[in-house]
Short mmCIF file of C-alpha atoms in Angstrom, two decimals:
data_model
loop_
_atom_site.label_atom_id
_atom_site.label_comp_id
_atom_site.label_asym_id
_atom_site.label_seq_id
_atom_site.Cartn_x
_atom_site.Cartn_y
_atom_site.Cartn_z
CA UNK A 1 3.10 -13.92 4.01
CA UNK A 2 5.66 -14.27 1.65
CA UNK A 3 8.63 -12.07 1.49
CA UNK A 4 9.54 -9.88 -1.50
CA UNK A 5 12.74 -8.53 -2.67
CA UNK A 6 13.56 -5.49 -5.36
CA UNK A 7 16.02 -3.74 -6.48
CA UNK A 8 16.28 -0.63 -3.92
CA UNK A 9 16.35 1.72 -7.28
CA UNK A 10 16.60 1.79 -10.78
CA UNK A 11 17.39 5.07 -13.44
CA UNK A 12 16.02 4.91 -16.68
CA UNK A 13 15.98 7.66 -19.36
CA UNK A 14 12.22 8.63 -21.23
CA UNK A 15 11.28 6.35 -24.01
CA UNK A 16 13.31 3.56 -22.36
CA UNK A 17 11.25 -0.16 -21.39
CA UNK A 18 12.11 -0.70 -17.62
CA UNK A 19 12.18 -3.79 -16.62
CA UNK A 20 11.52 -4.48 -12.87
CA UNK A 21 12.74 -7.80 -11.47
CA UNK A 22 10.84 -9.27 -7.81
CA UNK A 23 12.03 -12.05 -6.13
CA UNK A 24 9.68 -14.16 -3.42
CA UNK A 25 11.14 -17.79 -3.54
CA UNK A 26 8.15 -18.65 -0.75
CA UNK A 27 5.33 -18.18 -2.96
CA UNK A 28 2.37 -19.90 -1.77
CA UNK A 29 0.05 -21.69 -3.80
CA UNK A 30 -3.34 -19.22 -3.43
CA UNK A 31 -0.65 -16.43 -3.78
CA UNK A 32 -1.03 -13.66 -6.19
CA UNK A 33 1.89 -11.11 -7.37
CA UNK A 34 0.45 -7.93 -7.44
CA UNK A 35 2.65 -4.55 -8.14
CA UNK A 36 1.64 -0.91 -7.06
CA UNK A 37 3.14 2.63 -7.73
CA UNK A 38 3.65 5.35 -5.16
CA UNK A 39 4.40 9.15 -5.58
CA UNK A 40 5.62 11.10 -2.80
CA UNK A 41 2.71 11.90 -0.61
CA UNK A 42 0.49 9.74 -2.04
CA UNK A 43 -1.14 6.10 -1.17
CA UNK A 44 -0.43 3.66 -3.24
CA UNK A 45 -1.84 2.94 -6.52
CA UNK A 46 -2.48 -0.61 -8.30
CA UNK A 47 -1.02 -1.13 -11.14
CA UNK A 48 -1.33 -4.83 -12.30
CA UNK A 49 -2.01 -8.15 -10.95
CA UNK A 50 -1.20 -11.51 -11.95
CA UNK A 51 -1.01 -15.43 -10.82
CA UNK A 52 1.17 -17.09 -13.44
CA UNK A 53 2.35 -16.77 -17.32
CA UNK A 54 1.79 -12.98 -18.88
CA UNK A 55 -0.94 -9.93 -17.95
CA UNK A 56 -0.82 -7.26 -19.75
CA UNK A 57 -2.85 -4.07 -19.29
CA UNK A 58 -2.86 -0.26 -20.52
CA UNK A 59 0.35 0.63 -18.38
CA UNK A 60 2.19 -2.45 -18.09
CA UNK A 61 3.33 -5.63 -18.42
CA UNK A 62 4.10 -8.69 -16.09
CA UNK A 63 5.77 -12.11 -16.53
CA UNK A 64 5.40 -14.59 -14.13
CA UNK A 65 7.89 -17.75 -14.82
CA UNK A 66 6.22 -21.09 -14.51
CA UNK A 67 8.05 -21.50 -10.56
CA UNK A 68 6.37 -18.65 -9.85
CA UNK A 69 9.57 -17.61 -7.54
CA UNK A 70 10.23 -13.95 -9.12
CA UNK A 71 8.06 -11.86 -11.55
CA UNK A 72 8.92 -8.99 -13.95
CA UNK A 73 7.02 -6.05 -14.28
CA UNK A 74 7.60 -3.94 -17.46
CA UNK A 75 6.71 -0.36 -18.24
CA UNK A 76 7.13 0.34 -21.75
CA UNK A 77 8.38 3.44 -22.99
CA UNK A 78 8.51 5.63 -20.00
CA UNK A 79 8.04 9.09 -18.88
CA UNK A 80 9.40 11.60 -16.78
CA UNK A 81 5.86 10.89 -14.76
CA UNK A 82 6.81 7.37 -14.31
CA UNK A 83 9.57 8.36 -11.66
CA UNK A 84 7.63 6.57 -8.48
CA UNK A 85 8.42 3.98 -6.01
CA UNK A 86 7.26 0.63 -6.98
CA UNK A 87 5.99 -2.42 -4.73
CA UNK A 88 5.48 -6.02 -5.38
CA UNK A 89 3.36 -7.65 -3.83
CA UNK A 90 2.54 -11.00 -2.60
CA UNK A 91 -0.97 -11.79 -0.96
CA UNK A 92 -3.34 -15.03 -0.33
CA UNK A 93 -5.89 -15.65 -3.09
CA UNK A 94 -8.72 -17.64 -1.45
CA UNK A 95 -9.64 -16.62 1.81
CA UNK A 96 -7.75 -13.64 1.16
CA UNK A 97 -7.86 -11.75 4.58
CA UNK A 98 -6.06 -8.53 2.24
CA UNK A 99 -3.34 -7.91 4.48
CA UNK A 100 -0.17 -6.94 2.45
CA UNK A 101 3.02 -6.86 4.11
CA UNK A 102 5.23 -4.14 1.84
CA UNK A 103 9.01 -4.64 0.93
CA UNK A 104 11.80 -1.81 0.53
CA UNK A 105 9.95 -1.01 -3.06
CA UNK A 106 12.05 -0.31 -6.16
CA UNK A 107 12.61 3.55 -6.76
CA UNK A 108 12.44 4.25 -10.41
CA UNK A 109 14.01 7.71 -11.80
CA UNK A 110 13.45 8.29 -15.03
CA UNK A 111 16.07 10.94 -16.81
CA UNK A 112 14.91 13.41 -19.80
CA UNK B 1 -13.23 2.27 -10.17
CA UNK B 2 -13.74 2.14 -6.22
CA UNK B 3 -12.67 5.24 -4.42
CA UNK B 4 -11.28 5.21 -0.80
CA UNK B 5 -11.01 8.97 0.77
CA UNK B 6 -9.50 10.16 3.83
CA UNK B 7 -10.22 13.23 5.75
CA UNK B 8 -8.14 14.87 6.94
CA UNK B 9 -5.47 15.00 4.69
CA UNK B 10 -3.28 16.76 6.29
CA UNK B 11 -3.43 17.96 10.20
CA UNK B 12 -0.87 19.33 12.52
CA UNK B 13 -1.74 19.34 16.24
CA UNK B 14 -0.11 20.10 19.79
CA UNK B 15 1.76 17.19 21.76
CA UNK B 16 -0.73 15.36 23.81
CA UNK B 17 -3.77 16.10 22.14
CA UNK B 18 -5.58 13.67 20.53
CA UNK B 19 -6.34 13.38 16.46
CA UNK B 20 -8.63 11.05 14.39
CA UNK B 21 -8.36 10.16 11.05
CA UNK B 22 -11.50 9.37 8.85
CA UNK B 23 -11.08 6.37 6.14
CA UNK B 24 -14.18 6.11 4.10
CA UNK B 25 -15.02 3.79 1.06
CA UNK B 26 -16.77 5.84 -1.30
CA UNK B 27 -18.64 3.29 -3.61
CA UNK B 28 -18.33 -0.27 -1.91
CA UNK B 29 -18.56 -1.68 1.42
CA UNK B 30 -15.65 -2.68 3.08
CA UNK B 31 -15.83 -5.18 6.13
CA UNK B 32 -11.92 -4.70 6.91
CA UNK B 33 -9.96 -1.89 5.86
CA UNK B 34 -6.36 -1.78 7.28
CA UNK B 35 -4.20 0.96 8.67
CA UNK B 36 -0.52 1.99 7.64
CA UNK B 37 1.73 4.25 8.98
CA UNK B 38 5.00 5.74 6.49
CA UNK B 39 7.94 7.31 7.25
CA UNK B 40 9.68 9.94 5.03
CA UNK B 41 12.10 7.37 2.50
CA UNK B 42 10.57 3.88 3.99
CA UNK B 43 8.01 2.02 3.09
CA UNK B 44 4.25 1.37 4.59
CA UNK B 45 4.25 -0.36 7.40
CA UNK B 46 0.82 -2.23 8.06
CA UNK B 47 -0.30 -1.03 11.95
CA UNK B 48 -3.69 -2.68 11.98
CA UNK B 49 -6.44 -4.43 10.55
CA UNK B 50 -10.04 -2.43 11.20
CA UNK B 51 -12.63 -5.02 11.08
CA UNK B 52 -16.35 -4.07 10.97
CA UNK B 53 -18.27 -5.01 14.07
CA UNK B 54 -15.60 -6.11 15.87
CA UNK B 55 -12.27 -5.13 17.77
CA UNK B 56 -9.36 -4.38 15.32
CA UNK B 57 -5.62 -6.42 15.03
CA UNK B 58 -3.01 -4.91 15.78
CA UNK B 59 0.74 -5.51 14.43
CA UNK B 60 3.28 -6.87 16.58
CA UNK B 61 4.67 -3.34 17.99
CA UNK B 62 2.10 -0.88 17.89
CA UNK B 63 0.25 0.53 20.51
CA UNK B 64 -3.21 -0.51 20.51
CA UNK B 65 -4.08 2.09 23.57
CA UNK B 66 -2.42 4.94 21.64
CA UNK B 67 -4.12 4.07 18.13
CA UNK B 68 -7.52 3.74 18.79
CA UNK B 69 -9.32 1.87 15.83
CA UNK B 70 -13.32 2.10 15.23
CA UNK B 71 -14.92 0.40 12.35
CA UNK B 72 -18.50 1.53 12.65
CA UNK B 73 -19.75 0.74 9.56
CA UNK B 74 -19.56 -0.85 6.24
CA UNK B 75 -18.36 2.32 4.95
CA UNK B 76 -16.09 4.09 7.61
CA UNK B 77 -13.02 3.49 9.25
CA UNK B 78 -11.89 6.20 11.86
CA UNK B 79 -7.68 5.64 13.38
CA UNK B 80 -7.13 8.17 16.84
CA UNK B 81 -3.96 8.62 17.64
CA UNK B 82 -4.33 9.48 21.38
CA UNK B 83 -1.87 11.96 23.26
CA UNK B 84 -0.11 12.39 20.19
CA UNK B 85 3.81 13.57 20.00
CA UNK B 86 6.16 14.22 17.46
CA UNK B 87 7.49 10.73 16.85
CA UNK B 88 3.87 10.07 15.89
CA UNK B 89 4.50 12.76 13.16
CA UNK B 90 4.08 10.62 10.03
CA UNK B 91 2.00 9.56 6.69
CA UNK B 92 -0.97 7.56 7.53
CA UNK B 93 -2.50 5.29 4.82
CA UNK B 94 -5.63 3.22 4.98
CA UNK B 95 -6.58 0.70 2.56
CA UNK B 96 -9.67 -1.52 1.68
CA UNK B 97 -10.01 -4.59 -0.03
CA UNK B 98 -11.64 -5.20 -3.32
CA UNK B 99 -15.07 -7.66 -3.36
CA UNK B 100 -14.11 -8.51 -6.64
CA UNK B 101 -10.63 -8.89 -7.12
CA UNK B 102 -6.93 -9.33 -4.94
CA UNK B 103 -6.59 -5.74 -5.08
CA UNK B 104 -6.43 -3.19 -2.40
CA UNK B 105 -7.89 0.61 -2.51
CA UNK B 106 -5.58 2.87 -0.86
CA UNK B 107 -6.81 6.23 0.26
CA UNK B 108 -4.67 9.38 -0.40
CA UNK B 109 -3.22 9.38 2.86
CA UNK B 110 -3.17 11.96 6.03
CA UNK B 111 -0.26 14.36 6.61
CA UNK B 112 -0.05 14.26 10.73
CA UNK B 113 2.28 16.68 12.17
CA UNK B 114 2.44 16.62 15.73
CA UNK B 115 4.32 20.11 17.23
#
């Protein structure tokens, strides 16, 4: 399983873009990125998915260069609310068995 | 979307009793569903893989006497921690994967607090 590594934690102020930055140099072919969002006392939630170029959805953004060695996920214009641990993930594609191994996570605080 | 639940969601018990922790998936079946156990200010840490019909995998390092793993059904995945104490005292997290995507349902997670 490929390792991942994030920033340990990130401030942003409300309205901002946050851009967070995931390394995992030993990508694997069948590998998908995949980032989730924790509050305290919670499980994990899924935010977006991806396996190369851009995906966008209703909450965010991620960009995948073409080596596939780092991704970016982007939350536009954020809110107190957004203040969350985030994980990126890497897992198999085919023959996925779904076992994710989690990093450190990035901890977002986002400042009025 | 799919829904995984856990019951309870918070439980506090006596060292050396045991405790079991109900991981259901509410609208999908789920062959293998996978346990995680989280410190206060860490990160999950993946304890075992519950697989339907069959004995569970355990992680390098965790006790596969002490968490007892059934996967009955499709639909249910119960963790026991046996002769719990307070180092077992933690946030436990179960997960299922989706059947039509590379995503993973978490449930809400269990509060165990072991006095």
């Amino acid at each position: 399983l490929a390792k991942t590594t994030q920033p340990i934690s990130m401030d942003s102020y409300e309205g901002q873009e946050v851009n967070i930055t995931c390394s995992h140099n030993n990508i694997a072919t069948n590998d998908y990125i995949t980032w989730y969002q924790q509050f305290p006392s919670q499980g994990p939630r899924f935010i977006i998915q991806g396996y190369k170029t851009k995906v966008t959805n209703e909450v965010a953004s991620l960009f995948i260069p073409a080596d596939r060695k780092s991704s970016t996920l982007s939350l536009p214009r954020v809110s107190l609310s957004d203040t969350a641990v985030y994980y990126c993930l890497v897992a198999l594609g085919s023959g996925n068995t779904g076992k994710l191994i989690f990093g450190q996570g990035t901890t977002l605080q986002v400042k009025p | 979307g799919a829904v995984v639940s856990q019951h309870p969601s918070r439980v506090i018990c006596k060292s050396g009793t045991s405790v079991k922790i109900e991981c259901r998936s509410l609208d999908f079946q789920a062959t293998t569903m996978f346990w995680y156990r989280q410190f206060p200010k860490q990160s999950l840490m993946l304890m075992a893989t519950s697989n339907e019909g069959s004995k569970a995998t355990y992680e390098q390092g965790v006790e596969k006497d002490k968490f007892l793993i059934n996967h009955a059904s499709l639909t249910l995945s119960t963790l026991t921690v046996t002769s719990a104490h307070p180092e077992d005292s933690s946030f436990y997290i179960c997960s299922a994967p989706s059947l039509v995507s590379h995503e993973q349902y978490f449930g809400p997670g269990t509060r165990l607090t072991v006095t």
